[in-house]
């Protein structure tokens, strides 16, 4: 208040006298202080120009009073207009001295204000220090009080914990005492009941109402089980056996045990009767109540067994007969695998639906539904399914196989596969419905254990039976061909018969199809890789044996045609001294024998081709289907490959012998054609002045035509190395045969040219063999043919580059018609001596 009065006094003084210094106040520096505003307020009175500018800038606003309100709270006396007008002619800053004086006064006031503030700050610091000291003292006292409080709380917590433990012990003792009291009370009751049961043997009439009250059956059953367990335990400790029917009261608890057993049996039968009655009425709540009580008797096994045994599908004979009719059809009819598959699917679906409905009832009734489902599913498989399988599958004896007219062993195997597959599907469906802890997969396997024993032997026997039936069918078809007679010769008849007994790729494909079906059954019946591999190997070996036997016999039959053709050729070989008529007949017969040989050759080549195709089918089947089943087992794949090679070796041997016979057949006909068609004058034409004939001889033309015709089937039938080896051998034999043939003739120069033309014709033909060694031999023949063309004195120059053919060339030179006249023997002797 004093400061306010001093401030107002100073304001009044400054307003009355404009020359007095500016009075500053501490409040001017509070809040949002602006130095520019303070400075402006100080110099506004002393700077007219500044004041004028302020006045001009304030036009248009509210009218100002004579006194301005300063931003810092001080009032200033405005200058008059005359003084402002006079200032315009004065120096630029006439108020400098006043401003300096004003600034000095302001500085003094500021210093005074600073001293005032410093004094106040000192007093405040001193007061704060005093208050801080008091506060610290108070905090120390509070900390001591808190520590004491924490100690009290700790003691209180310890006490509470101790009291709690004591209370818990007291509670435990009280609970134990109450339990002992309850047990003692129950024991007294049990002893009382036990004495009732131990009164006299077989007397159940004097029992407490508890044991005859139908509304308290559950309690009675529980108590009876406790009494029975106690009595049996006591007798067991004493080592006394309970006699049946003659127990007396003087022998401890034996009477009680016997009476309790009778009572439990009677109670259990009563509950089962009530359970049956409720089941007939579909009263699930009553059934559940009875089942719960019966669970105290042998864990409810009697109730479970009784419920399952009373299901209609196990006691209704008509159900069994309907199953048989659905799967096997009417009595006396032949069931087919497809019909059986459809019947089993329908029957098993019906069984699954029935079990699913029973499962709903079981879940609602029994305390342990999984155990009941296990018993139900086991009964379904062991009774209903087994009864059907026993009628469907009758395992045949391998000694006396069922005839093919009745389906043979294959029908049984197909039925077995269908039944096994469908029963496995049933097991999976029943597993999905629920079967408790039952090992349904193992149980299903056990249904077929007798059929799976020796299963591979049955597959092998079936394949053998199918093979024998097929061979009998093929023989019957061949026998239906009418026998040839009259004008048809024996050789032609043999050729026709052979053609009807050719190897058939279709038959081999059928073998593979049988085997593929058998392998599928092996895969179905064999769950372990080792067992599967063993079964597959055994079944595949049967296929190898069948194919090997079939194609080997086919090749042998084709060889028989070649052998018979050879016999025909030998039969019509004539000597030199025969009549013309006999010779003509022999020539005609030889032509027929040649035709038979050519036909047999073609038949054998067809057999070889089909043999190769058959082997390729088996190899492809092995690669695509068999290998993946054998690879998981060490050594199984390699062993089967070895067996396949061994099985085909017999066919390879027959094919090799037959190809050798084919070469013999071809060469025999070549020799016959050369002998019949080659004339002496072909290579020793008379010197009649005519131009030499550059055409191949008729014998050469016939031989090449024959070879082209007969080898066409060989080019088609043989492949790869077999083809190369056959044609190389044939080419070598042809080369040798021609050499031997030409040794029978003598040659003049024109005949040499004719021979060279024949050699060229033969060489061009054998070039189609693609056999370099054969081509080389015929090229050397062309060189050697020059010995008939050149003059005797030029013979030495022919073999300068090819000394290897000197021996054969010498044999050719000896065939020159001038060999003796030109004394070529001596000349050649000196030539060979000088060159060696």
XYZ file of C-alpha atoms in Angstrom, residues 133-666:
534
model
C 15.645 -26.523 7.725
C 12.261 -26.981 9.388
C 11.153 -29.256 6.483
C 14.233 -31.448 6.734
C 13.729 -31.861 10.436
C 10.117 -32.836 9.819
C 11.165 -35.414 7.161
C 13.645 -37.028 9.543
C 10.951 -37.383 12.147
C 8.556 -38.828 9.544
C 11.143 -41.411 8.386
C 11.578 -42.594 11.951
C 7.833 -42.917 12.296
C 7.544 -44.838 9.002
C 10.306 -47.258 10.011
C 8.470 -47.937 13.214
C 5.254 -48.439 11.289
C 6.940 -50.942 8.913
C 8.238 -52.881 11.872
C 4.750 -53.022 13.315
C 3.361 -54.236 10.016
C 6.040 -56.938 9.782
C 5.208 -58.175 13.254
C 1.526 -58.090 12.402
C 2.092 -60.044 9.148
C 4.144 -62.661 10.970
C 1.428 -63.011 13.528
C -1.273 -63.297 10.862
C 0.773 -65.974 9.033
C 1.229 -67.926 12.225
C -2.449 -67.696 13.003
C -3.304 -68.740 9.430
C -1.084 -71.806 9.603
C -2.576 -72.754 12.897
C -6.060 -72.308 11.471
C -5.156 -74.441 8.443
C -3.845 -77.186 10.679
C -6.949 -76.992 12.766
C -9.038 -77.152 9.548
C -7.109 -80.179 8.335
C -7.586 -81.887 11.641
C -11.270 -81.047 11.590
C -11.618 -82.302 7.999
C -9.724 -85.471 8.834
C -11.827 -85.965 11.921
C -14.978 -85.393 9.905
C -13.785 -87.854 7.269
C -12.959 -90.378 9.936
C -16.320 -89.788 11.512
C -18.009 -90.223 8.115
C -15.951 -93.334 7.421
C -16.747 -94.715 10.831
C -20.417 -94.031 10.280
C -20.308 -95.678 6.853
C -18.323 -98.577 8.294
C -20.942 -99.069 10.995
C -23.614 -99.106 8.324
C -21.581 -101.516 6.182
C -20.950 -103.818 9.148
C -24.651 -103.815 9.906
C -25.427 -104.703 6.274
C -22.636 -107.255 6.228
C -24.058 -108.979 9.267
C -27.400 -109.162 7.514
C -25.806 -110.931 4.555
C -23.831 -113.196 6.890
C -26.874 -114.385 8.831
C -27.699 -117.586 6.973
C -26.749 -119.130 3.617
C -29.121 -118.298 0.769
C -31.437 -116.215 2.957
C -32.007 -112.817 1.319
C -35.466 -112.201 2.763
C -34.357 -110.509 6.021
C -32.300 -107.766 4.356
C -32.808 -104.063 4.935
C -35.381 -102.250 2.772
C -32.456 -100.598 0.967
C -31.717 -103.817 -0.934
C -35.289 -104.321 -2.106
C -36.291 -100.737 -2.851
C -36.251 -100.211 -6.634
C -35.862 -96.476 -6.153
C -32.573 -96.996 -4.304
C -31.043 -99.565 -6.657
C -27.966 -97.427 -7.357
C -27.205 -97.024 -3.648
C -27.828 -100.721 -3.006
C -25.512 -101.726 -5.827
C -22.764 -99.458 -4.556
C -23.040 -100.789 -1.010
C -23.238 -104.399 -2.174
C -20.043 -103.983 -4.187
C -18.263 -102.462 -1.177
C -19.429 -105.308 1.079
C -18.405 -107.891 -1.435
C -14.961 -106.386 -1.903
C -14.429 -106.148 1.869
C -15.568 -109.706 2.512
C -13.497 -111.185 -0.304
C -10.451 -109.231 0.858
C -10.866 -110.521 4.399
C -11.242 -114.104 3.218
C -8.245 -113.642 0.961
C -6.092 -112.533 3.869
C -7.167 -115.642 5.805
C -6.543 -117.926 2.820
C -10.045 -119.459 2.919
C -11.826 -120.525 -0.262
C -15.545 -119.945 -0.500
C -17.465 -123.178 -1.073
C -20.470 -122.858 -3.276
C -23.844 -123.777 -1.832
C -22.803 -125.068 1.597
C -21.347 -122.046 3.429
C -22.166 -121.870 7.150
C -22.299 -118.922 9.544
C -19.551 -120.346 11.688
C -16.859 -119.841 9.098
C -16.353 -116.082 9.125
C -17.590 -114.120 6.115
C -17.949 -116.991 3.668
C -21.732 -116.849 3.973
C -21.707 -113.105 3.399
C -19.622 -113.520 0.257
C -21.938 -116.192 -1.122
C -25.067 -114.210 -0.285
C -23.574 -111.024 -1.716
C -22.694 -112.873 -4.909
C -26.241 -114.145 -5.208
C -27.645 -110.717 -4.448
C -25.354 -109.012 -7.005
C -26.325 -111.564 -9.627
C -29.989 -111.070 -8.872
C -29.599 -107.273 -8.888
C -27.618 -107.343 -12.118
C -30.260 -109.508 -13.803
C -32.965 -107.204 -12.563
C -31.156 -104.185 -13.951
C -30.556 -105.938 -17.271
C -34.262 -106.737 -17.496
C -35.098 -103.118 -16.789
C -32.480 -102.070 -19.342
C -34.035 -104.366 -21.982
C -37.514 -103.064 -21.280
C -36.316 -99.480 -21.572
C -34.464 -100.380 -24.778
C -37.668 -101.739 -26.300
C -39.418 -98.473 -25.449
C -36.397 -96.367 -26.533
C -36.300 -94.692 -23.104
C -32.717 -93.490 -23.238
C -32.754 -91.868 -19.808
C -33.783 -95.134 -18.112
C -31.251 -97.049 -20.180
C -28.540 -94.579 -19.178
C -29.500 -94.903 -15.494
C -29.357 -98.705 -15.645
C -26.079 -98.644 -17.557
C -24.556 -96.310 -14.989
C -25.542 -98.639 -12.149
C -24.424 -101.733 -14.047
C -21.038 -100.117 -14.604
C -20.326 -100.973 -10.945
C -20.538 -104.688 -11.794
C -17.317 -105.743 -13.562
C -17.031 -102.246 -15.010
C -20.304 -102.763 -16.814
C -19.013 -105.501 -19.120
C -22.199 -107.549 -18.757
C -24.370 -104.602 -19.790
C -22.118 -103.827 -22.755
C -21.985 -107.426 -23.926
C -25.713 -107.847 -23.378
C -26.571 -104.717 -25.343
C -24.370 -105.672 -28.294
C -25.565 -109.292 -28.311
C -29.216 -108.251 -28.469
C -28.785 -106.130 -31.600
C -31.068 -107.439 -34.387
C -28.254 -107.808 -36.905
C -26.641 -110.456 -34.673
C -29.693 -112.510 -33.752
C -31.937 -112.232 -36.801
C -31.292 -115.121 -39.182
C -33.086 -113.283 -41.961
C -30.457 -110.553 -41.791
C -27.738 -113.137 -42.449
C -29.672 -114.609 -45.369
C -30.307 -111.155 -46.806
C -26.573 -110.427 -46.651
C -25.817 -113.571 -48.616
C -28.451 -112.850 -51.268
C -27.283 -109.260 -51.665
C -23.662 -110.243 -52.259
C -23.835 -113.689 -53.889
C -27.192 -113.407 -55.625
C -29.750 -116.155 -55.801
C -28.778 -119.672 -54.841
C -27.199 -121.613 -57.676
C -26.183 -118.564 -59.703
C -22.562 -117.841 -60.595
C -21.401 -114.696 -58.842
C -19.053 -112.380 -60.743
C -16.458 -110.105 -59.117
C -18.214 -106.966 -60.363
C -21.561 -108.072 -58.903
C -19.880 -109.051 -55.647
C -18.175 -105.636 -55.490
C -21.493 -103.850 -55.888
C -23.147 -106.128 -53.341
C -20.394 -105.646 -50.777
C -20.499 -101.886 -51.249
C -24.234 -101.836 -50.577
C -24.006 -104.232 -47.636
C -21.071 -102.465 -46.000
C -22.786 -99.109 -46.402
C -25.836 -100.549 -44.648
C -23.635 -101.911 -41.862
C -21.911 -98.534 -41.458
C -25.240 -96.714 -41.259
C -26.501 -99.204 -38.681
C -23.369 -98.823 -36.563
C -23.648 -95.038 -36.826
C -27.214 -95.155 -35.495
C -26.167 -97.490 -32.695
C -23.277 -95.119 -31.898
C -25.744 -92.291 -31.216
C -27.635 -94.501 -28.745
C -24.439 -95.744 -27.129
C -23.118 -92.203 -26.649
C -26.345 -91.227 -24.900
C -26.634 -94.343 -22.728
C -23.311 -95.772 -21.597
C -20.786 -94.116 -19.282
C -17.930 -95.623 -21.347
C -19.178 -95.406 -24.929
C -15.782 -96.129 -26.488
C -15.648 -99.577 -24.876
C -19.149 -100.397 -26.132
C -18.258 -99.224 -29.661
C -15.160 -101.409 -29.566
C -17.287 -104.455 -28.627
C -19.917 -103.605 -31.261
C -17.460 -103.148 -34.141
C -15.547 -106.265 -33.156
C -18.796 -108.265 -33.142
C -19.719 -106.849 -36.572
C -16.435 -107.962 -38.089
C -16.143 -111.308 -36.330
C -19.747 -112.411 -36.787
C -21.557 -110.668 -39.586
C -18.629 -109.994 -41.935
C -16.878 -113.291 -41.220
C -20.068 -115.292 -41.864
C -20.385 -113.633 -45.255
C -16.696 -114.064 -46.151
C -16.832 -117.754 -45.268
C -19.574 -118.237 -47.868
C -17.954 -115.968 -50.434
C -14.350 -117.198 -50.234
C -13.651 -120.905 -50.335
C -9.887 -121.407 -50.608
C -9.193 -123.941 -53.372
C -6.574 -126.632 -53.205
C -3.489 -126.277 -55.379
C -3.590 -130.015 -56.023
C -7.048 -129.967 -57.552
C -7.664 -126.565 -59.113
C -11.184 -125.457 -60.020
C -11.845 -125.880 -63.752
C -11.590 -122.910 -66.079
C -15.229 -123.441 -67.092
C -16.137 -122.340 -63.551
C -13.742 -119.410 -63.551
C -10.673 -121.307 -62.445
C -8.338 -120.152 -59.712
C -8.491 -116.619 -61.130
C -12.119 -116.242 -60.031
C -11.175 -117.025 -56.432
C -8.292 -114.510 -56.514
C -10.502 -111.807 -57.975
C -13.172 -112.483 -55.366
C -10.504 -112.354 -52.656
C -9.193 -109.002 -53.914
C -12.685 -107.504 -54.111
C -13.623 -108.748 -50.636
C -10.331 -107.566 -49.134
C -10.532 -104.108 -50.679
C -14.174 -103.552 -49.734
C -13.617 -104.852 -46.196
C -10.695 -102.475 -45.800
C -12.990 -99.633 -46.855
C -15.531 -100.828 -44.265
C -12.841 -100.764 -41.580
C -11.927 -97.184 -42.476
C -15.582 -96.140 -42.379
C -16.101 -97.814 -39.009
C -12.946 -96.168 -37.704
C -14.424 -92.808 -38.716
C -17.683 -93.631 -36.917
C -15.778 -94.739 -33.814
C -14.488 -98.025 -32.497
C -12.750 -97.105 -29.268
C -9.342 -98.662 -28.714
C -10.050 -101.575 -31.049
C -7.239 -102.376 -33.488
C -9.673 -102.565 -36.371
C -6.949 -102.734 -39.015
C -5.315 -105.726 -37.346
C -8.685 -107.403 -36.849
C -9.549 -106.883 -40.518
C -6.232 -108.396 -41.559
C -6.896 -111.421 -39.354
C -10.115 -112.116 -41.267
C -8.003 -112.823 -44.368
C -4.990 -114.421 -42.703
C -5.869 -117.920 -43.888
C -6.300 -116.692 -47.453
C -3.045 -114.734 -47.441
C -1.056 -117.764 -46.306
C 0.579 -119.135 -49.433
C -0.956 -116.387 -51.525
C 1.974 -116.089 -54.027
C 1.696 -119.800 -54.811
C -1.967 -119.329 -55.709
C -1.083 -116.443 -58.030
C 1.586 -118.530 -59.738
C -0.772 -121.487 -60.037
C -3.452 -119.237 -61.511
C -1.049 -117.797 -64.091
C 0.055 -121.317 -65.002
C -3.566 -122.425 -65.365
C -4.343 -119.432 -67.591
C -1.285 -120.179 -69.736
C -2.214 -123.810 -70.179
C -5.780 -122.882 -71.097
C -4.522 -120.356 -73.638
C -2.144 -122.847 -75.225
C -4.961 -125.406 -75.432
C -7.147 -122.791 -77.090
C -4.457 -121.979 -79.663
C -3.895 -125.672 -80.411
C -7.623 -126.165 -80.869
C -7.728 -123.265 -83.334
C -4.847 -124.781 -85.311
C -6.530 -128.163 -85.406
C -9.634 -126.628 -86.894
C -7.687 -125.712 -90.048
C -8.603 -128.330 -92.647
C -5.704 -130.556 -93.571
C -4.246 -130.030 -96.986
C -4.498 -132.826 -99.536
C -4.598 -133.663 -103.202
C -2.491 -131.314 -105.294
C -0.956 -129.457 -102.357
C 2.382 -130.953 -101.465
C 3.651 -131.733 -98.041
C 6.041 -128.789 -97.967
C 3.278 -126.329 -98.708
C 1.102 -127.954 -96.078
C 3.884 -127.588 -93.535
C 4.312 -123.929 -94.466
C 0.603 -123.258 -94.045
C 0.519 -125.045 -90.683
C 3.565 -123.111 -89.551
C 1.972 -119.815 -90.512
C -1.030 -120.602 -88.320
C 1.245 -121.332 -85.354
C 3.194 -118.106 -85.440
C 4.116 -116.156 -82.317
C 1.397 -113.619 -81.546
C 2.212 -110.316 -79.894
C -1.431 -110.167 -78.846
C -0.999 -113.363 -76.848
C 2.115 -111.986 -75.129
C 0.213 -108.795 -74.344
C -2.454 -110.971 -72.759
C 0.228 -112.651 -70.634
C 1.374 -109.226 -69.469
C -2.200 -108.194 -68.704
C -2.670 -111.289 -66.520
C 0.558 -110.517 -64.726
C -0.338 -106.870 -64.276
C -3.595 -107.872 -62.628
C -1.723 -110.284 -60.347
C 0.819 -107.584 -59.427
C -2.052 -105.247 -58.519
C -3.356 -107.894 -56.117
C 0.145 -108.325 -54.666
C 0.270 -104.606 -53.994
C -3.143 -104.774 -52.351
C -2.321 -107.707 -50.069
C 1.301 -106.818 -49.183
C 1.790 -103.894 -46.814
C 5.486 -104.428 -46.055
C 8.012 -103.500 -48.801
C 10.025 -106.699 -48.351
C 6.932 -108.913 -48.585
C 5.669 -106.960 -51.565
C 9.005 -107.258 -53.365
C 9.140 -111.027 -52.755
C 5.588 -111.535 -54.038
C 6.111 -109.289 -57.060
C 9.340 -111.093 -57.934
C 7.603 -114.485 -57.760
C 4.694 -113.339 -59.932
C 6.956 -111.599 -62.451
C 9.068 -114.747 -62.717
C 5.923 -116.575 -63.827
C 5.515 -114.077 -66.652
C 9.145 -114.561 -67.689
C 8.655 -118.317 -67.766
C 5.467 -118.005 -69.816
C 6.907 -115.589 -72.365
C 10.162 -117.526 -72.610
C 8.360 -120.815 -73.141
C 5.879 -119.347 -75.607
C 8.364 -117.532 -77.851
C 10.898 -120.366 -77.642
C 8.267 -122.863 -78.754
C 7.185 -120.439 -81.478
C 10.772 -120.135 -82.737
C 11.198 -123.890 -82.582
C 8.048 -124.373 -84.652
C 9.406 -121.899 -87.180
C 12.700 -123.800 -87.173
C 10.801 -126.997 -87.872
C 9.687 -125.440 -91.164
C 13.303 -124.653 -92.049
C 14.354 -128.178 -91.091
C 11.618 -129.739 -93.197
C 12.529 -127.545 -96.155
C 16.135 -128.682 -95.809
C 14.989 -132.297 -95.761
C 13.026 -131.692 -98.942
C 16.097 -130.271 -100.641
C 18.176 -133.247 -99.655
C 15.526 -135.639 -100.929
C 15.638 -134.281 -104.456
C 19.428 -134.156 -104.932
C 20.132 -136.276 -107.996
C 23.201 -137.865 -109.381
C 24.679 -137.188 -112.816
C 23.394 -140.257 -114.654
C 19.626 -139.759 -114.708
C 17.164 -139.556 -117.504
C 15.761 -136.291 -118.733
C 12.308 -137.138 -117.416
C 13.627 -137.887 -113.958
C 15.706 -134.731 -114.049
C 12.656 -132.652 -114.992
C 10.624 -134.168 -112.163
C 13.480 -133.579 -109.753
C 13.801 -129.981 -110.928
C 10.108 -129.434 -110.340
C 10.387 -130.964 -106.884
C 13.446 -128.831 -106.178
C 11.439 -125.733 -107.109
C 8.775 -126.797 -104.645
C 11.406 -127.404 -101.983
C 12.867 -123.958 -102.719
C 9.422 -122.391 -102.349
C 8.996 -124.205 -99.044
C 12.399 -122.959 -97.904
C 11.570 -119.369 -98.875
C 8.234 -119.568 -97.081
C 9.897 -121.058 -93.999
C 12.508 -118.296 -94.113
C 9.830 -115.619 -94.112
C 7.915 -117.406 -91.352
C 10.995 -117.586 -89.181
C 11.787 -113.918 -89.745
C 8.246 -113.029 -88.744
C 8.705 -115.183 -85.649
C 11.967 -113.397 -84.824
C 10.341 -110.009 -85.300
C 7.419 -110.907 -83.050
C 9.822 -112.408 -80.562
C 11.679 -109.091 -80.391
C 8.419 -107.192 -80.004
C 7.341 -109.562 -77.241
C 10.600 -109.120 -75.358
C 10.296 -105.331 -75.744
C 6.780 -105.451 -74.262
C 8.050 -107.407 -71.256
C 11.000 -105.032 -70.770
C 8.757 -101.981 -70.942
C 6.334 -103.562 -68.479
C 9.236 -104.280 -66.141
C 10.512 -100.703 -66.373
C 7.131 -99.043 -65.927
C 5.468 -101.252 -63.330
C 7.825 -103.728 -61.685
C 10.998 -101.717 -61.040
C 9.425 -99.217 -58.637
C 8.102 -102.082 -56.485
C 11.482 -103.839 -56.297
C 13.824 -100.869 -55.834
C 13.033 -100.292 -52.107
C 14.488 -103.733 -51.299
C 18.221 -104.199 -51.782
C 19.118 -106.674 -54.501
C 15.551 -107.413 -55.613
C 15.746 -105.314 -58.768
C 19.118 -106.718 -59.842
C 17.948 -110.284 -59.186
C 14.865 -109.788 -61.369
C 16.973 -108.301 -64.160
C 19.227 -111.342 -64.022
C 16.241 -113.679 -64.080
C 14.838 -111.829 -67.075
C 18.123 -112.269 -68.958
C 18.260 -115.950 -68.024
C 14.659 -116.557 -69.092
C 15.223 -114.992 -72.481
C 18.454 -116.908 -73.106
C 16.567 -119.997 -74.334
C 14.680 -117.885 -76.866
C 17.934 -116.267 -77.940
C 19.472 -119.699 -78.457
C 16.538 -120.826 -80.593
C 16.690 -117.590 -82.581
C 20.424 -117.991 -83.192
C 20.026 -121.553 -84.431
C 17.125 -120.536 -86.616
C 19.078 -117.661 -88.173
C 21.895 -120.068 -88.963
C 19.345 -122.329 -90.639
C 18.030 -119.330 -92.554
C 21.509 -118.675 -93.902
C 21.806 -122.331 -94.856
C 18.428 -122.173 -96.590
C 19.367 -119.041 -98.530
